């Protein structure tokens, strides 16, 4: 069959006049296609599509339409199947166009497994069109049946999608039978994705809890019509639309498929034989698709790979197939004294709440779950809008996923006597996310991760760990090309080519910053987003695998008060990071220009604390910034602070740092450094707390710690000493007057004294000499927010 197709393909393109093989794109009345005759395949005139028997298993075939491939080594990409759930036998199976005008597919010559149930008095013909549509056409031009009306999991360009059609995913990558996911117009005429495994069912796109109009959809447009145009634009009557990344060319092959993992993806390619690339997809984070890992499991995603794992105390039900999820190793009794809870930080489980209540304390929520034997766990999450904690108790743990940006934790119920393995108990205060994801590398070399090493290089500026990776320079142009080729740009987080960034920065012409690791340039990306591109010094470049491991960790951090990384480039010796561009520049510049009123200053202090608290988040990834200073706090258009340059320091595993004296070398910037750096104490997240305290003092006083008048002792603490001394000097005055003494004169006394006092108190706690006396960053946030709310 392959040889035949190949020859046909070559012929039909070699001969420029239309190469007419009428028997090859059509089947006439009374004839049939037989599975045994290898050449019994219909091929569209343009050579793009074929229809015939497609192997789906051992001696199992489905009648299908597929994209032809130019090479014998590839089986064509299937776009339609007649009998996906009832494959036919390899012997004696036939597709017959009967005299009555109907098409039947019979298994081994006897049972009919599929039929069009059409009828015509006129002669009919089956025709495979250039668009991939198989049409049963009567001689008077009436279309009796067409494959476009009953899609399988794919729609092609110009194929209408209506209330009468739906897409059903296949079961798995190699199994074409009907799977769990469905795309359809719901009863309110809204285009939706649904997960249905018989046992569990839910809509997951748009999210079930969102009203259509909240996500830009329009309900009740009865035309219920959607289609993909040849240029790559998809439009639906409920106002859902998108354009593919490669929008604009008619000559591209495109197919929109509901994949077996529940993601809706648009694939494109230039011509037959090329590799398909994803040019749009509904979900950037596949963990948000319901059912992906089955019940009692947790899904994690790191920009490269999705990973499923069983909850502690659970085992995979079916070793081969995650969709069955996991089952508990224990039996839950009804005695509330027999349980304890295990925290899964930043984990959400969607659905199956038997109770959801706003403003619930942790203890109340826990008790609620303990009292009900069917309760498998609960989620306690913080609502930013309302400033309260919500409690959700679960009867089933389904659709679980973990993302660092989620603002809640889930606690699962385990028997007290259940013994957790080492691996599992680590989860309780997890550093499992920190274990670097295995990067799918196309190179043969084993991927070595250098995780915890300390490069103590003293000095004013932090020297990034990238420096050491120099030892591992590996130029892998090929792997770069490979890895890139199958991601056309499917996520906001993307891999850029060096040429692309060179163009975007106009040849690295507009420098906007400079640090020890490299120079930052302003860039305009091809989608017209303005970006900051940090070009790491070539001397500090590292092997690609290590770089990617690092990037995937940094790139996964996602918080409104951290600068967002959009992508990276690793090509040859070039290592570049692409960040969002913040128009207001750094806190440093803004302070020296005196453009910040007290409100902005307060918000900046709160936001910066939030960003750092997130970085320090104990149970996920412990990242010490180690160089908190006003130059590293950038301001967005509405003066939202965003902490920059994190992650270039060192990722630290909890506990590791206490035992690693080698890390205790000086780093950071003079004036902001905690005393531990010089007193040889262990380095913990409290070094960032100290630096934060100094930054807040700078925000309040407008004085830079490196330029305090009369402060001879510049090693550290100049500003801190000045503030403390000033407060002591004024100790007899009223509090407001004391605060007044140290406030930045450029505010001209216009500020909320109480608020500034709160901030001052927090800052002074942060700069305590004894690191154990300093609060954690999350305590700082709480303190500031708490007071903050009281004033409103
Ligand atoms: C495909 O999956 C279905 C449903 O799980 C199963 O019944 C069938 O045997 C599978 N087919 C193959 C070829 O593995
Ligand atoms: C093509 O199909 C055959 C028959 O089922 C199978 O053995 C082979 O692995 C497939 N090749 C590819 C590249 O999928
Ligand atoms: C309904 O959908 C059709 C087809 O997409 C569109 O032309 C029409 O404007 C829509 N009507 C409303 C009221 O949005
Ligand atoms: C696509 O949808 C957006 C948001 O609903 C809308 O603003 C835009 O006009 C639509 N594009 C087109 C070409 O209809
Ligand atoms: C759970 O209970 C069932 C039946 O009561 C029993 O067969 C099974 O061994 C129990 N499992 C465990 C882990 O105790
Ligand atoms: C998890 O840790 C918390 C506090 O660290 C502890 O109270 C709880 O018992 C632990 N849970 C399990 C299941 O080990
Ligand atoms: C939350 O509950 C506490 C105590 O029950 C109450 O004081 C507080 O006002 C509540 N907050 C909100 C936002 O309802």
mmCIF file of N, CA and C in Angstrom, residues 640-752:
data_model
loop_
_atom_site.group_PDB
_atom_site.id
_atom_site.type_symbol
_atom_site.label_atom_id
_atom_site.label_comp_id
_atom_site.label_asym_id
_atom_site.label_seq_id
_atom_site.Cartn_x
_atom_site.Cartn_y
_atom_site.Cartn_z
ATOM 1 N N UNK A 640 2.857 48.255 40.291
ATOM 2 C CA UNK A 640 2.916 46.967 40.973
ATOM 3 C C UNK A 640 4.380 46.550 41.009
ATOM 4 N N UNK A 641 4.895 46.214 42.179
ATOM 5 C CA UNK A 641 6.289 45.792 42.196
ATOM 6 C C UNK A 641 6.446 44.362 41.714
ATOM 7 N N UNK A 642 7.510 44.073 41.031
ATOM 8 C CA UNK A 642 7.815 42.715 40.619
ATOM 9 C C UNK A 642 9.281 42.431 40.911
ATOM 10 N N UNK A 643 9.489 41.394 41.678
ATOM 11 C CA UNK A 643 10.852 41.039 42.057
ATOM 12 C C UNK A 643 11.538 40.403 40.850
ATOM 13 N N UNK A 644 12.732 40.862 40.555
ATOM 14 C CA UNK A 644 13.453 40.345 39.398
ATOM 15 C C UNK A 644 14.733 39.655 39.837
ATOM 16 N N UNK A 645 15.316 38.948 38.909
ATOM 17 C CA UNK A 645 16.623 38.321 39.112
ATOM 18 C C UNK A 645 16.635 37.203 40.146
ATOM 19 N N UNK A 646 15.478 36.611 40.402
ATOM 20 C CA UNK A 646 15.460 35.483 41.321
ATOM 21 C C UNK A 646 15.803 34.244 40.509
ATOM 22 N N UNK A 647 16.200 33.210 41.213
ATOM 23 C CA UNK A 647 16.411 31.944 40.504
ATOM 24 C C UNK A 647 17.760 31.894 39.832
ATOM 25 N N UNK A 648 18.337 33.051 39.601
ATOM 26 C CA UNK A 648 19.696 33.039 39.083
ATOM 27 C C UNK A 648 20.629 32.780 40.251
ATOM 28 N N UNK A 649 20.106 32.995 41.452
ATOM 29 C CA UNK A 649 20.915 32.664 42.612
ATOM 30 C C UNK A 649 20.882 31.161 42.782
ATOM 31 N N UNK A 650 20.506 30.710 43.895
ATOM 32 C CA UNK A 650 20.669 29.282 44.093
ATOM 33 C C UNK A 650 19.361 28.681 44.548
ATOM 34 N N UNK A 651 19.037 27.569 43.974
ATOM 35 C CA UNK A 651 17.873 26.844 44.441
ATOM 36 C C UNK A 651 18.330 26.031 45.622
ATOM 37 N N UNK A 652 17.617 26.169 46.689
ATOM 38 C CA UNK A 652 18.064 25.466 47.878
ATOM 39 C C UNK A 652 17.031 24.497 48.372
ATOM 40 N N UNK A 653 17.508 23.325 48.652
ATOM 41 C CA UNK A 653 16.599 22.355 49.219
ATOM 42 C C UNK A 653 16.558 22.615 50.705
ATOM 43 N N UNK A 654 15.366 22.477 51.257
ATOM 44 C CA UNK A 654 15.175 22.681 52.676
ATOM 45 C C UNK A 654 16.124 21.776 53.452
ATOM 46 N N UNK A 655 16.751 22.341 54.472
ATOM 47 C CA UNK A 655 17.630 21.521 55.285
ATOM 48 C C UNK A 655 19.034 21.510 54.724
ATOM 49 N N UNK A 656 19.117 21.549 53.444
ATOM 50 C CA UNK A 656 20.398 21.454 52.786
ATOM 51 C C UNK A 656 21.321 22.594 53.217
ATOM 52 N N UNK A 657 20.724 23.753 53.280
ATOM 53 C CA UNK A 657 21.577 24.923 53.486
ATOM 54 C C UNK A 657 22.181 24.985 54.877
ATOM 55 N N UNK A 658 21.461 24.409 55.821
ATOM 56 C CA UNK A 658 21.991 24.461 57.176
ATOM 57 C C UNK A 658 23.280 23.636 57.256
ATOM 58 N N UNK A 659 23.302 22.583 56.475
ATOM 59 C CA UNK A 659 24.454 21.687 56.548
ATOM 60 C C UNK A 659 25.505 21.981 55.491
ATOM 61 N N UNK A 660 25.315 23.003 54.787
ATOM 62 C CA UNK A 660 26.259 23.276 53.708
ATOM 63 C C UNK A 660 27.089 24.513 54.011
ATOM 64 N N UNK A 661 28.146 24.328 54.755
ATOM 65 C CA UNK A 661 28.918 25.516 55.109
ATOM 66 C C UNK A 661 29.488 26.211 53.873
ATOM 67 N N UNK A 662 29.664 25.443 52.816
ATOM 68 C CA UNK A 662 30.286 26.029 51.637
ATOM 69 C C UNK A 662 29.448 27.166 51.050
ATOM 70 N N UNK A 663 28.164 27.161 51.419
ATOM 71 C CA UNK A 663 27.316 28.203 50.873
ATOM 72 C C UNK A 663 27.514 29.517 51.615
ATOM 73 N N UNK A 664 28.063 29.374 52.838
ATOM 74 C CA UNK A 664 28.166 30.564 53.664
ATOM 75 C C UNK A 664 29.301 31.472 53.221
ATOM 76 N N UNK A 665 29.206 31.940 52.061
ATOM 77 C CA UNK A 665 30.184 32.911 51.595
ATOM 78 C C UNK A 665 29.408 34.169 51.257
ATOM 79 N N UNK A 666 30.110 35.219 51.216
ATOM 80 C CA UNK A 666 29.427 36.488 51.032
ATOM 81 C C UNK A 666 28.839 36.622 49.628
ATOM 82 N N UNK A 667 27.604 36.981 49.580
ATOM 83 C CA UNK A 667 27.005 37.321 48.310
ATOM 84 C C UNK A 667 25.948 38.377 48.593
ATOM 85 N N UNK A 668 25.497 39.025 47.577
ATOM 86 C CA UNK A 668 24.531 40.081 47.805
ATOM 87 C C UNK A 668 25.201 41.422 47.590
ATOM 88 N N UNK A 669 24.534 42.452 48.025
ATOM 89 C CA UNK A 669 25.033 43.783 47.751
ATOM 90 C C UNK A 669 25.258 44.515 49.060
ATOM 91 N N UNK A 670 26.407 45.129 49.145
ATOM 92 C CA UNK A 670 26.771 45.853 50.350
ATOM 93 C C UNK A 670 25.662 46.828 50.742
ATOM 94 N N UNK A 671 25.392 46.863 52.031
ATOM 95 C CA UNK A 671 24.347 47.758 52.499
ATOM 96 C C UNK A 671 23.044 47.016 52.730
ATOM 97 N N UNK A 672 22.834 45.940 51.964
ATOM 98 C CA UNK A 672 21.580 45.195 52.088
ATOM 99 C C UNK A 672 21.803 43.821 52.706
ATOM 100 N N UNK A 673 23.077 43.503 52.945
ATOM 101 C CA UNK A 673 23.386 42.149 53.363
ATOM 102 C C UNK A 673 23.181 41.909 54.846
ATOM 103 N N UNK A 674 22.614 40.731 55.138
ATOM 104 C CA UNK A 674 22.367 40.359 56.526
ATOM 105 C C UNK A 674 23.697 40.071 57.218
ATOM 106 N N UNK A 675 23.733 40.274 58.546
ATOM 107 C CA UNK A 675 24.991 40.050 59.268
ATOM 108 C C UNK A 675 25.512 38.619 59.148
ATOM 109 N N UNK A 676 24.606 37.639 58.930
ATOM 110 C CA UNK A 676 25.073 36.245 58.847
ATOM 111 C C UNK A 676 26.155 36.052 57.802
ATOM 112 N N UNK A 677 26.097 36.840 56.765
ATOM 113 C CA UNK A 677 27.062 36.645 55.687
ATOM 114 C C UNK A 677 28.494 36.795 56.179
ATOM 115 N N UNK A 678 28.665 37.706 57.149
ATOM 116 C CA UNK A 678 30.034 37.911 57.617
ATOM 117 C C UNK A 678 30.331 37.170 58.899
ATOM 118 N N UNK A 679 29.299 36.789 59.649
ATOM 119 C CA UNK A 679 29.561 36.122 60.916
ATOM 120 C C UNK A 679 29.598 34.608 60.781
ATOM 121 N N UNK A 680 29.565 34.137 59.540
ATOM 122 C CA UNK A 680 29.713 32.706 59.310
ATOM 123 C C UNK A 680 28.593 31.839 59.878
ATOM 124 N N UNK A 681 27.439 32.439 60.069
ATOM 125 C CA UNK A 681 26.306 31.622 60.495
ATOM 126 C C UNK A 681 25.682 30.984 59.261
ATOM 127 N N UNK A 682 24.777 30.036 59.508
ATOM 128 C CA UNK A 682 24.152 29.406 58.351
ATOM 129 C C UNK A 682 23.227 30.401 57.648
ATOM 130 N N UNK A 683 23.091 30.177 56.365
ATOM 131 C CA UNK A 683 22.320 31.092 55.532
ATOM 132 C C UNK A 683 20.924 30.511 55.330
ATOM 133 N N UNK A 684 19.927 31.279 55.706
ATOM 134 C CA UNK A 684 18.555 30.808 55.532
ATOM 135 C C UNK A 684 17.765 31.888 54.804
ATOM 136 N N UNK A 685 16.470 31.631 54.662
ATOM 137 C CA UNK A 685 15.641 32.628 53.985
ATOM 138 C C UNK A 685 15.643 33.948 54.747
ATOM 139 N N UNK A 686 16.112 33.940 55.987
ATOM 140 C CA UNK A 686 16.119 35.181 56.764
ATOM 141 C C UNK A 686 17.113 36.207 56.209
ATOM 142 N N UNK A 687 18.008 35.779 55.348
ATOM 143 C CA UNK A 687 18.899 36.792 54.742
ATOM 144 C C UNK A 687 18.093 37.692 53.808
ATOM 145 N N UNK A 688 17.124 37.093 53.123
ATOM 146 C CA UNK A 688 16.273 37.913 52.259
ATOM 147 C C UNK A 688 15.362 38.816 53.096
ATOM 148 N N UNK A 689 14.940 38.282 54.247
ATOM 149 C CA UNK A 689 14.073 39.078 55.122
ATOM 150 C C UNK A 689 14.830 40.330 55.565
ATOM 151 N N UNK A 690 16.082 40.145 55.924
ATOM 152 C CA UNK A 690 16.900 41.278 56.340
ATOM 153 C C UNK A 690 17.008 42.298 55.204
ATOM 154 N N UNK A 691 17.387 41.806 54.025
ATOM 155 C CA UNK A 691 17.555 42.730 52.900
ATOM 156 C C UNK A 691 16.241 43.452 52.591
ATOM 157 N N UNK A 692 15.149 42.708 52.724
ATOM 158 C CA UNK A 692 13.847 43.330 52.503
ATOM 159 C C UNK A 692 13.633 44.464 53.507
ATOM 160 N N UNK A 693 13.992 44.204 54.765
ATOM 161 C CA UNK A 693 13.845 45.232 55.790
ATOM 162 C C UNK A 693 14.605 46.492 55.421
ATOM 163 N N UNK A 694 15.812 46.312 54.909
ATOM 164 C CA UNK A 694 16.616 47.481 54.521
ATOM 165 C C UNK A 694 15.935 48.213 53.361
ATOM 166 N N UNK A 695 15.416 47.435 52.414
ATOM 167 C CA UNK A 695 14.742 48.062 51.272
ATOM 168 C C UNK A 695 13.552 48.884 51.762
ATOM 169 N N UNK A 696 12.797 48.345 52.727
ATOM 170 C CA UNK A 696 11.645 49.090 53.234
ATOM 171 C C UNK A 696 12.101 50.360 53.945
ATOM 172 N N UNK A 697 13.180 50.248 54.701
ATOM 173 C CA UNK A 697 13.698 51.461 55.351
ATOM 174 C C UNK A 697 14.069 52.505 54.296
ATOM 175 N N UNK A 698 14.617 52.023 53.203
ATOM 176 C CA UNK A 698 14.985 52.937 52.125
ATOM 177 C C UNK A 698 13.732 53.568 51.515
ATOM 178 N N UNK A 699 12.687 52.751 51.377
ATOM 179 C CA UNK A 699 11.424 53.263 50.843
ATOM 180 C C UNK A 699 10.876 54.353 51.756
ATOM 181 N N UNK A 700 10.987 54.130 53.079
ATOM 182 C CA UNK A 700 10.431 55.089 54.030
ATOM 183 C C UNK A 700 11.266 56.356 54.147
ATOM 184 N N UNK A 701 12.574 56.168 54.173
ATOM 185 C CA UNK A 701 13.436 57.322 54.443
ATOM 186 C C UNK A 701 13.928 58.012 53.176
ATOM 187 N N UNK A 702 13.882 57.261 52.070
ATOM 188 C CA UNK A 702 14.417 57.824 50.837
ATOM 189 C C UNK A 702 15.933 57.853 50.838
ATOM 190 N N UNK A 703 16.519 57.229 51.862
ATOM 191 C CA UNK A 703 17.976 57.243 51.962
ATOM 192 C C UNK A 703 18.538 55.897 51.539
ATOM 193 N N UNK A 704 19.563 55.940 50.748
ATOM 194 C CA UNK A 704 20.172 54.691 50.329
ATOM 195 C C UNK A 704 21.153 54.215 51.385
ATOM 196 N N UNK A 705 21.152 52.936 51.708
ATOM 197 C CA UNK A 705 22.042 52.443 52.763
ATOM 198 C C UNK A 705 23.503 52.573 52.378
ATOM 199 N N UNK A 706 23.756 52.796 51.122
ATOM 200 C CA UNK A 706 25.153 52.914 50.715
ATOM 201 C C UNK A 706 25.591 54.366 50.711
ATOM 202 N N UNK A 707 24.670 55.261 51.066
ATOM 203 C CA UNK A 707 25.041 56.679 51.021
ATOM 204 C C UNK A 707 24.481 57.444 52.207
ATOM 205 N N UNK A 708 24.692 56.881 53.398
ATOM 206 C CA UNK A 708 24.200 57.564 54.591
ATOM 207 C C UNK A 708 25.243 58.581 55.060
ATOM 208 N N UNK A 709 24.772 59.790 55.236
ATOM 209 C CA UNK A 709 25.702 60.824 55.675
ATOM 210 C C UNK A 709 26.281 60.455 57.033
ATOM 211 N N UNK A 710 27.528 60.606 57.151
ATOM 212 C CA UNK A 710 28.156 60.459 58.460
ATOM 213 C C UNK A 710 28.279 59.030 58.954
ATOM 214 N N UNK A 711 27.709 58.080 58.218
ATOM 215 C CA UNK A 711 27.830 56.696 58.667
ATOM 216 C C UNK A 711 29.164 56.147 58.202
ATOM 217 N N UNK A 712 30.046 55.999 59.121
ATOM 218 C CA UNK A 712 31.391 55.555 58.761
ATOM 219 C C UNK A 712 31.386 54.058 58.477
ATOM 220 N N UNK A 713 30.586 53.372 59.280
ATOM 221 C CA UNK A 713 30.581 51.925 59.166
ATOM 222 C C UNK A 713 29.748 51.486 57.964
ATOM 223 N N UNK A 714 30.398 51.354 56.871
ATOM 224 C CA UNK A 714 29.665 51.046 55.656
ATOM 225 C C UNK A 714 29.567 49.549 55.381
ATOM 226 N N UNK A 715 30.149 48.744 56.270
ATOM 227 C CA UNK A 715 30.151 47.313 55.961
ATOM 228 C C UNK A 715 28.723 46.806 55.866
ATOM 229 N N UNK A 716 27.960 47.034 56.885
ATOM 230 C CA UNK A 716 26.535 46.842 56.750
ATOM 231 C C UNK A 716 25.822 47.589 57.837
ATOM 232 N N UNK A 717 24.555 47.759 57.619
ATOM 233 C CA UNK A 717 23.744 48.298 58.692
ATOM 234 C C UNK A 717 23.816 49.794 58.891
ATOM 235 N N UNK A 718 24.434 50.516 57.954
ATOM 236 C CA UNK A 718 24.517 51.965 58.110
ATOM 237 C C UNK A 718 23.145 52.597 58.244
ATOM 238 N N UNK A 719 22.264 52.269 57.319
ATOM 239 C CA UNK A 719 20.927 52.849 57.323
ATOM 240 C C UNK A 719 20.145 52.381 58.554
ATOM 241 N N UNK A 720 20.297 51.093 58.865
ATOM 242 C CA UNK A 720 19.583 50.539 60.010
ATOM 243 C C UNK A 720 19.971 51.283 61.278
ATOM 244 N N UNK A 721 21.282 51.497 61.415
ATOM 245 C CA UNK A 721 21.750 52.193 62.614
ATOM 246 C C UNK A 721 21.220 53.619 62.665
ATOM 247 N N UNK A 722 21.219 54.253 61.532
ATOM 248 C CA UNK A 722 20.739 55.633 61.473
ATOM 249 C C UNK A 722 19.279 55.719 61.891
ATOM 250 N N UNK A 723 18.466 54.799 61.368
ATOM 251 C CA UNK A 723 17.038 54.817 61.700
ATOM 252 C C UNK A 723 16.843 54.557 63.187
ATOM 253 N N UNK A 724 17.538 53.552 63.686
ATOM 254 C CA UNK A 724 17.368 53.224 65.106
ATOM 255 C C UNK A 724 17.803 54.400 65.987
ATOM 256 N N UNK A 725 18.920 54.993 65.638
ATOM 257 C CA UNK A 725 19.431 56.117 66.408
ATOM 258 C C UNK A 725 18.442 57.280 66.373
ATOM 259 N N UNK A 726 17.909 57.557 65.192
ATOM 260 C CA UNK A 726 16.975 58.673 65.060
ATOM 261 C C UNK A 726 15.746 58.435 65.920
ATOM 262 N N UNK A 727 15.309 57.205 65.991
ATOM 263 C CA UNK A 727 14.127 56.913 66.785
ATOM 264 C C UNK A 727 14.423 57.062 68.270
ATOM 265 N N UNK A 728 15.603 56.623 68.660
ATOM 266 C CA UNK A 728 15.990 56.767 70.069
ATOM 267 C C UNK A 728 16.094 58.246 70.442
ATOM 268 N N UNK A 729 16.722 59.005 69.559
ATOM 269 C CA UNK A 729 16.876 60.443 69.823
ATOM 270 C C UNK A 729 15.533 61.117 70.046
ATOM 271 N N UNK A 730 14.511 60.588 69.364
ATOM 272 C CA UNK A 730 13.209 61.243 69.460
ATOM 273 C C UNK A 730 12.282 60.496 70.407
ATOM 274 N N UNK A 731 12.858 59.670 71.273
ATOM 275 C CA UNK A 731 12.020 58.760 72.063
ATOM 276 C C UNK A 731 11.041 59.485 72.974
ATOM 277 N N UNK A 732 11.339 60.713 73.278
ATOM 278 C CA UNK A 732 10.414 61.410 74.174
ATOM 279 C C UNK A 732 9.184 61.941 73.421
ATOM 280 N N UNK A 733 9.307 62.038 72.114
ATOM 281 C CA UNK A 733 8.194 62.624 71.355
ATOM 282 C C UNK A 733 7.079 61.600 71.143
ATOM 283 N N UNK A 734 5.992 62.067 70.591
ATOM 284 C CA UNK A 734 4.898 61.179 70.248
ATOM 285 C C UNK A 734 5.311 60.311 69.071
ATOM 286 N N UNK A 735 4.651 59.161 68.955
ATOM 287 C CA UNK A 735 5.032 58.226 67.910
ATOM 288 C C UNK A 735 5.035 58.883 66.536
ATOM 289 N N UNK A 736 3.978 59.623 66.242
ATOM 290 C CA UNK A 736 3.888 60.216 64.915
ATOM 291 C C UNK A 736 5.055 61.142 64.635
ATOM 292 N N UNK A 737 5.487 61.823 65.673
ATOM 293 C CA UNK A 737 6.618 62.740 65.485
ATOM 294 C C UNK A 737 7.899 61.962 65.246
ATOM 295 N N UNK A 738 8.002 60.830 65.936
ATOM 296 C CA UNK A 738 9.196 60.002 65.749
ATOM 297 C C UNK A 738 9.265 59.501 64.314
ATOM 298 N N UNK A 739 8.110 59.074 63.844
ATOM 299 C CA UNK A 739 8.063 58.584 62.464
ATOM 300 C C UNK A 739 8.436 59.714 61.508
ATOM 301 N N UNK A 740 7.875 60.872 61.808
ATOM 302 C CA UNK A 740 8.124 62.052 60.970
ATOM 303 C C UNK A 740 9.627 62.297 60.794
ATOM 304 N N UNK A 741 10.361 62.053 61.867
ATOM 305 C CA UNK A 741 11.799 62.336 61.836
ATOM 306 C C UNK A 741 12.573 61.563 60.784
ATOM 307 N N UNK A 742 12.106 60.332 60.535
ATOM 308 C CA UNK A 742 12.891 59.539 59.610
ATOM 309 C C UNK A 742 12.303 59.502 58.193
ATOM 310 N N UNK A 743 11.088 60.030 58.054
ATOM 311 C CA UNK A 743 10.420 59.928 56.757
ATOM 312 C C UNK A 743 11.141 60.702 55.655
ATOM 313 N N UNK A 744 11.022 60.174 54.469
ATOM 314 C CA UNK A 744 11.599 60.832 53.303
ATOM 315 C C UNK A 744 11.034 62.247 53.205
ATOM 316 N N UNK A 745 11.891 63.252 53.293
ATOM 317 C CA UNK A 745 11.389 64.635 53.247
ATOM 318 C C UNK A 745 10.640 64.939 51.948
ATOM 319 N N UNK A 746 10.917 64.193 50.901
ATOM 320 C CA UNK A 746 10.260 64.507 49.631
ATOM 321 C C UNK A 746 8.771 64.191 49.684
ATOM 322 N N UNK A 747 8.316 63.462 50.708
ATOM 323 C CA UNK A 747 6.873 63.215 50.838
ATOM 324 C C UNK A 747 6.187 64.400 51.498
ATOM 325 N N UNK A 748 6.978 65.330 51.974
ATOM 326 C CA UNK A 748 6.489 66.572 52.579
ATOM 327 C C UNK A 748 5.434 66.319 53.646
ATOM 328 N N UNK A 749 5.639 65.264 54.392
ATOM 329 C CA UNK A 749 4.723 64.970 55.481
ATOM 330 C C UNK A 749 3.354 64.482 55.051
ATOM 331 N N UNK A 750 3.183 64.257 53.756
ATOM 332 C CA UNK A 750 1.862 63.805 53.310
ATOM 333 C C UNK A 750 1.813 62.291 53.255
ATOM 334 N N UNK A 751 1.395 61.710 54.346
ATOM 335 C CA UNK A 751 1.261 60.249 54.366
ATOM 336 C C UNK A 751 0.354 59.839 55.508
ATOM 337 N N UNK A 752 -0.063 58.601 55.441
ATOM 338 C CA UNK A 752 -0.885 58.034 56.493
ATOM 339 C C UNK A 752 0.057 57.549 57.587
#
